[in-house]
């Protein structure tokens, strides 16, 4: 059987994915978007508005901050920077996710052996 | 179509706020970058554009959020703290316009008493009151209120021109009539070349006017219409109600005229009272029907 990527499952972790892509450097919307596309082999049918909602939500709650880049030519880009609270949330979410993954794995294993 | 146009179209129904303008700019640069990448991959301009647009998804929820914030602000402004929209500078101008009109009236009255001629009164009044009234027109139109956004001052100036021409016509014809005692036809001849163009310009402006109501007013109006619709069982019902009321009022006017001829003006107005009562009865009958359904 061929494995398919569950977009619904991924969408629930949009905030964490966004935070993760900001850990090393500030990025703007398109960078974050194309990074996700690359890493999922363009399989994830992510809508850009899902990301925009995520930026707005994260910014409102103080997990990221944003600023306009100083592009000398072309349109301005809006960059996002992760805050300390954002890093904390990322780590917490990652721990929670790993824990949940483990539980799910255990649960599914149990079901198959029964 | 370029991305800017497309984005503007996406958000055409939303009130422009600083947050929304920011967001549109952000979207535009991201969208253009995405299109550039897709084109590099070998897609043609049109395909790249439509692919990027599809990837965008539904913006309405975001736009609601970015534009609704302002709505709530205005809403709370309206009900929580009845904030004053008139700044002190404007306030002074309003007072000044009022003073100019008052001054004109007083000076005109004095001039009339001393000269005993109506035209000396009219002449003074037309200059001062005209200026004052036009000032009020301009200030009033460019005034932001709790329910309405301000009109751009350029457009307001057109209104001033329109009402100025009409006012000038009225005053000039009045002066012609009283001063030269030339009779009504000549007075009308003075009136028409100013009044009619002024009126025409005014009608044109009014017809091309856009709704400047604040979002909460639009919302409120929509709700009122919905409530109105709920009262009736359906649009057909409402239409019938409208027709009956129309007939009722035409009949009331006819009865009024008849009563004026038969018994005089003293009692004829009762026709309108009767029509009003009848309209309320009809409305209640219609409302009950829909309530039972």
CSV table of C-alpha atoms in Angstrom, one decimal:
chain,number,residue,atom,x,y,z
A,1,UNK,CA,0.0,0.0,0.0
A,2,UNK,CA,1.2,3.5,-0.8
A,3,UNK,CA,1.7,5.9,2.0
A,4,UNK,CA,-0.2,9.2,1.7
A,5,UNK,CA,0.4,12.3,3.7
A,6,UNK,CA,-2.5,13.3,5.9
A,7,UNK,CA,-2.9,17.0,5.4
A,8,UNK,CA,-5.5,17.3,8.1
A,9,UNK,CA,-3.1,15.8,10.6
A,10,UNK,CA,-0.3,18.2,9.6
A,11,UNK,CA,-2.6,21.2,9.6
A,12,UNK,CA,-3.1,20.8,13.3
A,13,UNK,CA,0.6,21.4,13.8
A,14,UNK,CA,1.0,24.4,11.5
A,15,UNK,CA,2.0,26.7,14.4
A,16,UNK,CA,4.7,24.4,15.5
A,17,UNK,CA,6.0,23.9,12.0
A,18,UNK,CA,6.1,27.7,11.5
A,19,UNK,CA,8.0,28.1,14.8
A,20,UNK,CA,10.4,25.4,13.8
A,21,UNK,CA,11.3,27.0,10.5
A,22,UNK,CA,12.1,30.3,12.4
A,23,UNK,CA,14.5,28.7,14.9
A,24,UNK,CA,17.7,29.4,13.0
A,25,UNK,CA,16.8,32.6,11.2
A,26,UNK,CA,14.1,35.1,10.5
A,27,UNK,CA,12.1,34.3,7.4
A,28,UNK,CA,9.4,35.8,5.3
A,29,UNK,CA,6.1,34.2,4.2
A,30,UNK,CA,7.2,32.8,0.9
A,31,UNK,CA,10.4,31.3,2.4
A,32,UNK,CA,8.4,29.5,5.1
A,33,UNK,CA,5.9,28.3,2.5
A,34,UNK,CA,8.4,27.0,0.0
A,35,UNK,CA,10.4,25.4,2.8
A,36,UNK,CA,7.4,23.4,3.9
A,37,UNK,CA,6.6,22.4,0.3
A,38,UNK,CA,10.2,21.2,-0.2
A,39,UNK,CA,10.3,19.2,2.9
A,40,UNK,CA,7.1,17.4,2.2
A,41,UNK,CA,8.0,16.7,-1.4
A,42,UNK,CA,5.2,19.1,-2.5
A,43,UNK,CA,2.7,16.5,-1.2
A,44,UNK,CA,1.2,18.7,1.4
A,45,UNK,CA,-1.6,20.7,-0.1
A,46,UNK,CA,-1.1,23.6,2.2
A,47,UNK,CA,-3.0,26.7,1.6
A,48,UNK,CA,-1.1,29.9,2.1
A,49,UNK,CA,-3.9,31.4,4.1
A,50,UNK,CA,-3.5,28.6,6.7
A,51,UNK,CA,0.0,30.0,7.1
A,52,UNK,CA,-1.1,33.6,7.3
A,53,UNK,CA,-3.6,32.7,9.9
A,54,UNK,CA,-0.9,31.0,11.8
A,55,UNK,CA,1.5,34.1,11.6
A,56,UNK,CA,-1.3,36.3,12.8
A,57,UNK,CA,-2.2,34.0,15.7
A,58,UNK,CA,1.4,33.5,16.8
A,59,UNK,CA,2.1,37.2,16.6
A,60,UNK,CA,-1.0,38.1,18.5
A,61,UNK,CA,0.0,35.7,21.3
A,62,UNK,CA,3.6,37.0,21.4
A,63,UNK,CA,5.3,33.9,20.0
A,64,UNK,CA,6.7,35.6,16.9
A,65,UNK,CA,7.3,39.3,16.0
A,66,UNK,CA,7.3,40.7,12.5
A,67,UNK,CA,9.0,43.5,10.7
A,68,UNK,CA,9.3,44.9,7.2
A,69,UNK,CA,12.6,44.0,5.4
A,70,UNK,CA,14.6,46.8,3.8
A,71,UNK,CA,14.5,45.5,0.3
A,72,UNK,CA,16.1,48.1,-2.0
A,73,UNK,CA,14.2,46.8,-5.0
A,74,UNK,CA,10.8,45.2,-5.5
A,75,UNK,CA,8.1,44.8,-3.0
A,76,UNK,CA,8.8,44.9,0.7
A,77,UNK,CA,8.8,41.6,2.5
A,78,UNK,CA,7.4,41.0,6.0
A,79,UNK,CA,9.9,38.9,8.1
A,80,UNK,CA,9.0,36.9,11.1
A,81,UNK,CA,11.2,36.4,14.1
A,82,UNK,CA,10.6,33.9,16.9
A,83,UNK,CA,10.5,35.2,20.4
A,84,UNK,CA,11.8,33.5,23.6
A,85,UNK,CA,8.2,32.5,24.4
A,86,UNK,CA,8.0,31.1,20.9
A,87,UNK,CA,11.0,28.9,21.4
A,88,UNK,CA,9.6,27.7,24.7
A,89,UNK,CA,6.3,26.9,23.0
A,90,UNK,CA,8.1,25.1,20.2
A,91,UNK,CA,10.0,22.9,22.6
A,92,UNK,CA,6.9,22.1,24.6
A,93,UNK,CA,4.9,21.3,21.5
A,94,UNK,CA,7.7,19.1,20.2
A,95,UNK,CA,7.8,17.1,23.5
A,96,UNK,CA,4.0,16.8,23.5
A,97,UNK,CA,4.0,15.6,19.9
A,98,UNK,CA,6.8,13.0,20.5
A,99,UNK,CA,4.9,11.8,23.5
A,100,UNK,CA,1.7,11.6,21.6
A,101,UNK,CA,3.3,9.8,18.7
A,102,UNK,CA,4.7,7.2,21.0
A,103,UNK,CA,1.3,6.7,22.5
A,104,UNK,CA,-0.4,6.4,19.1
A,105,UNK,CA,2.3,3.9,18.0
A,106,UNK,CA,1.7,1.8,21.1
A,107,UNK,CA,-2.1,2.0,20.7
A,108,UNK,CA,-1.9,0.9,17.0
A,109,UNK,CA,0.5,-1.9,17.8
A,110,UNK,CA,-1.8,-3.2,20.4
A,111,UNK,CA,-4.7,-3.2,18.0
A,112,UNK,CA,-2.8,-5.1,15.3
A,113,UNK,CA,-1.7,-7.9,17.6
A,114,UNK,CA,-5.1,-8.5,19.1
B,1,UNK,CA,-4.3,40.3,-14.6
B,2,UNK,CA,-1.5,41.3,-12.2
B,3,UNK,CA,-1.3,40.2,-8.6
B,4,UNK,CA,-2.1,43.6,-7.2
B,5,UNK,CA,-5.4,43.8,-9.0
B,6,UNK,CA,-6.3,40.3,-8.0
B,7,UNK,CA,-5.6,41.0,-4.3
B,8,UNK,CA,-7.5,44.2,-4.4
B,9,UNK,CA,-10.4,42.2,-5.9
B,10,UNK,CA,-10.2,39.6,-3.2
B,11,UNK,CA,-10.6,42.2,-0.5
B,12,UNK,CA,-12.9,44.5,-2.4
B,13,UNK,CA,-15.7,43.9,0.1
B,14,UNK,CA,-13.6,44.8,3.1
B,15,UNK,CA,-13.0,48.0,4.8
B,16,UNK,CA,-9.4,49.2,4.3
B,17,UNK,CA,-7.6,49.2,7.6
B,18,UNK,CA,-3.9,49.7,8.3
B,19,UNK,CA,-3.7,46.0,9.2
B,20,UNK,CA,-5.4,44.9,6.0
B,21,UNK,CA,-3.3,47.2,3.8
B,22,UNK,CA,-0.2,45.7,5.5
B,23,UNK,CA,-1.4,42.2,4.9
B,24,UNK,CA,-2.2,42.9,1.3
B,25,UNK,CA,1.3,44.2,0.7
B,26,UNK,CA,2.8,41.1,2.4
B,27,UNK,CA,0.6,38.8,0.3
B,28,UNK,CA,1.5,40.6,-2.9
B,29,UNK,CA,5.3,40.1,-2.4
B,30,UNK,CA,4.9,36.5,-1.4
B,31,UNK,CA,2.6,35.8,-4.3
B,32,UNK,CA,5.0,37.4,-6.8
B,33,UNK,CA,7.8,35.4,-5.4
B,34,UNK,CA,5.8,32.2,-5.8
B,35,UNK,CA,4.9,33.0,-9.4
B,36,UNK,CA,8.5,33.7,-10.2
B,37,UNK,CA,9.5,30.3,-8.8
B,38,UNK,CA,6.8,28.6,-10.8
B,39,UNK,CA,7.8,30.3,-13.9
B,40,UNK,CA,11.4,29.2,-13.4
B,41,UNK,CA,10.1,25.7,-13.3
B,42,UNK,CA,8.8,26.2,-16.8
B,43,UNK,CA,5.2,27.2,-16.3
B,44,UNK,CA,3.9,30.0,-18.4
B,45,UNK,CA,2.8,33.3,-16.9
B,46,UNK,CA,-0.9,32.5,-16.9
B,47,UNK,CA,-0.6,29.0,-15.5
B,48,UNK,CA,1.9,30.1,-12.8
B,49,UNK,CA,-0.5,32.9,-11.8
B,50,UNK,CA,-3.5,30.6,-11.5
B,51,UNK,CA,-1.6,28.0,-9.6
B,52,UNK,CA,-0.3,30.5,-7.1
B,53,UNK,CA,-3.8,31.8,-6.7
B,54,UNK,CA,-5.2,28.3,-6.0
B,55,UNK,CA,-2.5,27.7,-3.4
B,56,UNK,CA,-3.6,30.9,-1.7
B,57,UNK,CA,-6.9,29.4,-0.4
B,58,UNK,CA,-9.8,31.2,1.1
B,59,UNK,CA,-8.9,34.6,2.5
B,60,UNK,CA,-12.3,35.6,3.8
B,61,UNK,CA,-11.7,34.4,7.4
B,62,UNK,CA,-8.4,36.3,7.6
B,63,UNK,CA,-9.9,39.4,6.0
B,64,UNK,CA,-12.8,39.3,8.4
B,65,UNK,CA,-10.3,39.2,11.2
B,66,UNK,CA,-8.2,42.1,10.0
B,67,UNK,CA,-11.1,44.3,9.0
B,68,UNK,CA,-13.5,43.3,11.7
B,69,UNK,CA,-11.1,44.5,14.4
B,70,UNK,CA,-11.7,48.0,13.2
B,71,UNK,CA,-15.5,47.4,13.1
B,72,UNK,CA,-15.5,46.4,16.7
B,73,UNK,CA,-13.4,49.5,17.5
B,74,UNK,CA,-15.9,51.7,15.8
B,75,UNK,CA,-18.8,49.8,17.4
B,76,UNK,CA,-17.4,50.3,20.9
B,77,UNK,CA,-16.6,53.9,20.1
B,78,UNK,CA,-20.3,54.3,19.2
B,79,UNK,CA,-21.7,52.7,22.3
B,80,UNK,CA,-19.0,52.7,25.0
B,81,UNK,CA,-17.6,56.2,24.9
B,82,UNK,CA,-19.6,58.6,22.7
B,83,UNK,CA,-16.4,60.2,21.5
B,84,UNK,CA,-16.4,63.5,20.0
B,85,UNK,CA,-15.6,63.7,16.3
B,86,UNK,CA,-15.5,67.4,16.1
B,87,UNK,CA,-12.0,68.8,16.8
B,88,UNK,CA,-11.6,72.2,18.3
B,89,UNK,CA,-10.4,73.7,15.0
B,90,UNK,CA,-13.5,72.6,13.2
B,91,UNK,CA,-15.7,73.6,16.1
B,92,UNK,CA,-14.3,77.2,15.7
B,93,UNK,CA,-15.2,77.1,12.0
B,94,UNK,CA,-18.7,76.0,12.7
B,95,UNK,CA,-19.1,78.8,15.2
B,96,UNK,CA,-17.6,81.2,12.7
B,97,UNK,CA,-20.1,80.2,10.0
B,98,UNK,CA,-23.0,80.6,12.5
B,99,UNK,CA,-21.6,84.0,13.5
B,100,UNK,CA,-21.4,85.1,9.9
B,101,UNK,CA,-25.0,84.2,9.3
B,102,UNK,CA,-26.1,85.9,12.5
B,103,UNK,CA,-24.1,89.0,11.6
B,104,UNK,CA,-25.6,89.1,8.1
B,105,UNK,CA,-29.1,88.9,9.5
B,106,UNK,CA,-28.5,91.7,12.0
B,107,UNK,CA,-26.8,94.0,9.6
B,108,UNK,CA,-29.4,93.3,7.0
B,109,UNK,CA,-32.2,94.1,9.5
B,110,UNK,CA,-30.4,97.3,10.4
B,111,UNK,CA,-30.0,98.3,6.8
B,112,UNK,CA,-33.6,97.6,6.1
B,113,UNK,CA,-34.8,99.7,9.0
B,114,UNK,CA,-32.7,102.7,7.9
B,115,UNK,CA,-33.2,102.5,4.2
B,116,UNK,CA,-36.7,101.0,4.3
B,117,UNK,CA,-35.9,99.0,1.2
B,118,UNK,CA,-36.2,95.2,1.1
B,119,UNK,CA,-33.3,94.9,-1.4
B,120,UNK,CA,-30.8,96.4,1.0
B,121,UNK,CA,-31.8,93.6,3.5
B,122,UNK,CA,-31.6,91.0,0.8
B,123,UNK,CA,-28.2,92.2,-0.5
B,124,UNK,CA,-26.6,92.0,2.9
B,125,UNK,CA,-28.2,88.7,3.8
B,126,UNK,CA,-27.3,87.1,0.5
B,127,UNK,CA,-23.6,87.8,0.9
B,128,UNK,CA,-23.2,86.9,4.6
B,129,UNK,CA,-25.8,84.1,4.9
B,130,UNK,CA,-24.8,82.6,1.6
B,131,UNK,CA,-21.2,82.4,2.7
B,132,UNK,CA,-22.2,81.0,6.1
B,133,UNK,CA,-24.6,78.4,4.6
B,134,UNK,CA,-21.9,77.3,2.1
B,135,UNK,CA,-19.4,77.0,4.9
B,136,UNK,CA,-21.9,74.8,6.8
B,137,UNK,CA,-22.4,72.7,3.7
B,138,UNK,CA,-18.6,72.1,3.4
B,139,UNK,CA,-18.0,71.5,7.0
B,140,UNK,CA,-21.0,69.2,7.4
B,141,UNK,CA,-20.0,67.1,4.4
B,142,UNK,CA,-16.4,66.7,5.4
B,143,UNK,CA,-17.4,65.9,9.0
B,144,UNK,CA,-16.8,62.4,10.3
B,145,UNK,CA,-19.6,61.4,12.6
B,146,UNK,CA,-20.3,58.3,14.6
B,147,UNK,CA,-22.4,56.9,11.7
B,148,UNK,CA,-20.6,58.3,8.7
B,149,UNK,CA,-17.1,58.7,7.3
B,150,UNK,CA,-16.1,62.1,6.1
B,151,UNK,CA,-16.5,63.0,2.4
B,152,UNK,CA,-13.2,63.9,0.6
B,153,UNK,CA,-12.9,67.7,0.6
B,154,UNK,CA,-12.6,67.9,-3.2
B,155,UNK,CA,-16.0,66.3,-3.6
B,156,UNK,CA,-17.5,68.5,-0.9
B,157,UNK,CA,-16.3,71.5,-2.9
B,158,UNK,CA,-18.4,70.3,-5.8
B,159,UNK,CA,-21.4,70.3,-3.5
B,160,UNK,CA,-20.5,73.8,-2.4
B,161,UNK,CA,-20.3,74.9,-6.0
B,162,UNK,CA,-23.7,73.3,-6.7
B,163,UNK,CA,-25.5,74.7,-3.7
B,164,UNK,CA,-23.7,78.1,-4.2
B,165,UNK,CA,-25.0,78.4,-7.8
B,166,UNK,CA,-28.5,77.5,-6.7
B,167,UNK,CA,-28.4,79.9,-3.7
B,168,UNK,CA,-27.0,82.7,-5.9
B,169,UNK,CA,-29.9,82.1,-8.3
B,170,UNK,CA,-32.4,82.4,-5.5
B,171,UNK,CA,-30.9,85.5,-4.0
B,172,UNK,CA,-30.3,87.2,-7.4
B,173,UNK,CA,-33.9,86.6,-8.5
B,174,UNK,CA,-35.2,87.8,-5.2
B,175,UNK,CA,-33.2,91.0,-5.5
B,176,UNK,CA,-34.3,91.4,-9.1
B,177,UNK,CA,-37.9,90.9,-8.1
B,178,UNK,CA,-37.8,93.4,-5.3
B,179,UNK,CA,-35.4,96.0,-6.5
B,180,UNK,CA,-36.3,96.5,-10.1
B,181,UNK,CA,-39.9,95.5,-9.5
B,182,UNK,CA,-39.8,93.9,-12.9
B,183,UNK,CA,-42.3,91.2,-12.2
B,184,UNK,CA,-42.2,87.4,-11.9
B,185,UNK,CA,-41.1,86.4,-15.4
B,186,UNK,CA,-37.9,88.5,-15.2
B,187,UNK,CA,-37.2,87.2,-11.7
B,188,UNK,CA,-37.6,83.6,-13.0
B,189,UNK,CA,-35.3,84.5,-15.9
B,190,UNK,CA,-32.6,85.4,-13.4
B,191,UNK,CA,-33.3,82.4,-11.3
B,192,UNK,CA,-33.1,79.7,-14.0
B,193,UNK,CA,-29.5,80.1,-15.4
B,194,UNK,CA,-28.0,79.7,-11.9
B,195,UNK,CA,-30.5,77.5,-10.1
B,196,UNK,CA,-31.0,74.9,-12.7
B,197,UNK,CA,-27.3,74.1,-13.4
B,198,UNK,CA,-26.7,74.1,-9.6
B,199,UNK,CA,-29.6,71.7,-9.2
B,200,UNK,CA,-28.4,69.5,-12.1
B,201,UNK,CA,-24.9,69.3,-10.6
B,202,UNK,CA,-26.4,68.5,-7.2
B,203,UNK,CA,-28.5,65.7,-8.6
B,204,UNK,CA,-25.5,64.4,-10.5
B,205,UNK,CA,-23.4,64.4,-7.3
B,206,UNK,CA,-26.2,62.8,-5.3
B,207,UNK,CA,-26.7,60.0,-7.8
B,208,UNK,CA,-23.0,59.2,-8.0
B,209,UNK,CA,-22.6,59.4,-4.3
B,210,UNK,CA,-21.2,56.3,-2.6
B,211,UNK,CA,-22.4,55.0,0.8
B,212,UNK,CA,-20.1,56.5,3.4
B,213,UNK,CA,-21.9,54.8,6.3
B,214,UNK,CA,-19.6,53.2,8.9
B,215,UNK,CA,-19.4,49.4,9.0
B,216,UNK,CA,-21.6,49.2,12.1
B,217,UNK,CA,-24.3,51.2,10.4
B,218,UNK,CA,-24.2,49.0,7.4
B,219,UNK,CA,-24.4,46.0,9.7
B,220,UNK,CA,-27.2,47.5,11.6
B,221,UNK,CA,-29.2,48.3,8.5
B,222,UNK,CA,-28.7,44.8,7.2
B,223,UNK,CA,-30.0,43.4,10.5
B,224,UNK,CA,-33.0,45.8,10.3
B,225,UNK,CA,-33.9,44.6,6.8
B,226,UNK,CA,-33.5,41.0,8.0
B,227,UNK,CA,-35.8,41.6,10.9
B,228,UNK,CA,-38.3,43.2,8.5
B,229,UNK,CA,-38.1,40.2,6.3
B,230,UNK,CA,-38.7,37.9,9.2
B,231,UNK,CA,-41.9,39.7,10.1
B,232,UNK,CA,-43.4,38.7,6.8
B,233,UNK,CA,-43.9,35.1,5.7
B,234,UNK,CA,-41.9,35.8,2.5
B,235,UNK,CA,-41.1,38.4,-0.1
B,236,UNK,CA,-44.4,37.9,-1.8
B,237,UNK,CA,-46.2,38.8,1.4
B,238,UNK,CA,-44.1,41.8,1.9
B,239,UNK,CA,-44.8,42.9,-1.7
B,240,UNK,CA,-48.5,42.5,-1.1
B,241,UNK,CA,-48.3,44.6,2.1
B,242,UNK,CA,-46.5,47.3,0.1
B,243,UNK,CA,-49.2,47.3,-2.6
B,244,UNK,CA,-52.0,47.5,-0.1
B,245,UNK,CA,-50.3,50.4,1.7
B,246,UNK,CA,-49.8,52.2,-1.5
B,247,UNK,CA,-53.4,51.9,-2.4
B,248,UNK,CA,-54.4,52.9,1.1
B,249,UNK,CA,-52.4,56.2,0.9
B,250,UNK,CA,-53.6,57.0,-2.6
B,251,UNK,CA,-57.2,56.6,-1.2
B,252,UNK,CA,-56.3,58.7,1.8
B,253,UNK,CA,-55.1,61.6,-0.4
B,254,UNK,CA,-58.3,61.3,-2.5
B,255,UNK,CA,-60.5,61.3,0.6
B,256,UNK,CA,-58.5,64.3,1.9
B,257,UNK,CA,-59.1,66.3,-1.3
B,258,UNK,CA,-62.8,65.3,-1.2
B,259,UNK,CA,-63.2,66.3,2.4
B,260,UNK,CA,-61.4,69.7,1.8
B,261,UNK,CA,-64.0,70.4,-0.9
B,262,UNK,CA,-66.9,69.2,1.1
B,263,UNK,CA,-66.3,70.1,4.8
B,264,UNK,CA,-63.2,72.2,4.7
B,265,UNK,CA,-59.6,71.8,5.9
B,266,UNK,CA,-60.7,71.6,9.5
B,267,UNK,CA,-61.6,67.9,9.5
B,268,UNK,CA,-60.1,66.7,6.2
B,269,UNK,CA,-56.7,65.7,7.8
B,270,UNK,CA,-58.5,62.9,9.6
B,271,UNK,CA,-58.2,61.0,6.4
B,272,UNK,CA,-54.5,60.6,7.0
B,273,UNK,CA,-55.0,59.5,10.6
B,274,UNK,CA,-57.5,56.9,9.3
B,275,UNK,CA,-55.0,55.7,6.7
B,276,UNK,CA,-52.2,55.4,9.4
B,277,UNK,CA,-54.5,53.4,11.6
B,278,UNK,CA,-55.5,51.2,8.7
B,279,UNK,CA,-51.9,50.6,7.8
B,280,UNK,CA,-51.1,49.5,11.3
B,281,UNK,CA,-54.1,47.1,11.2
B,282,UNK,CA,-53.0,45.7,7.9
B,283,UNK,CA,-49.4,45.2,9.2
B,284,UNK,CA,-50.6,43.5,12.3
B,285,UNK,CA,-52.8,41.2,10.2
B,286,UNK,CA,-49.8,40.3,8.1
B,287,UNK,CA,-47.5,39.7,11.0
B,288,UNK,CA,-49.9,37.4,12.7
B,289,UNK,CA,-50.2,35.3,9.6
B,290,UNK,CA,-46.5,34.7,9.4
B,291,UNK,CA,-46.3,34.0,13.1
B,292,UNK,CA,-48.8,31.2,12.8
B,293,UNK,CA,-46.8,29.4,10.1
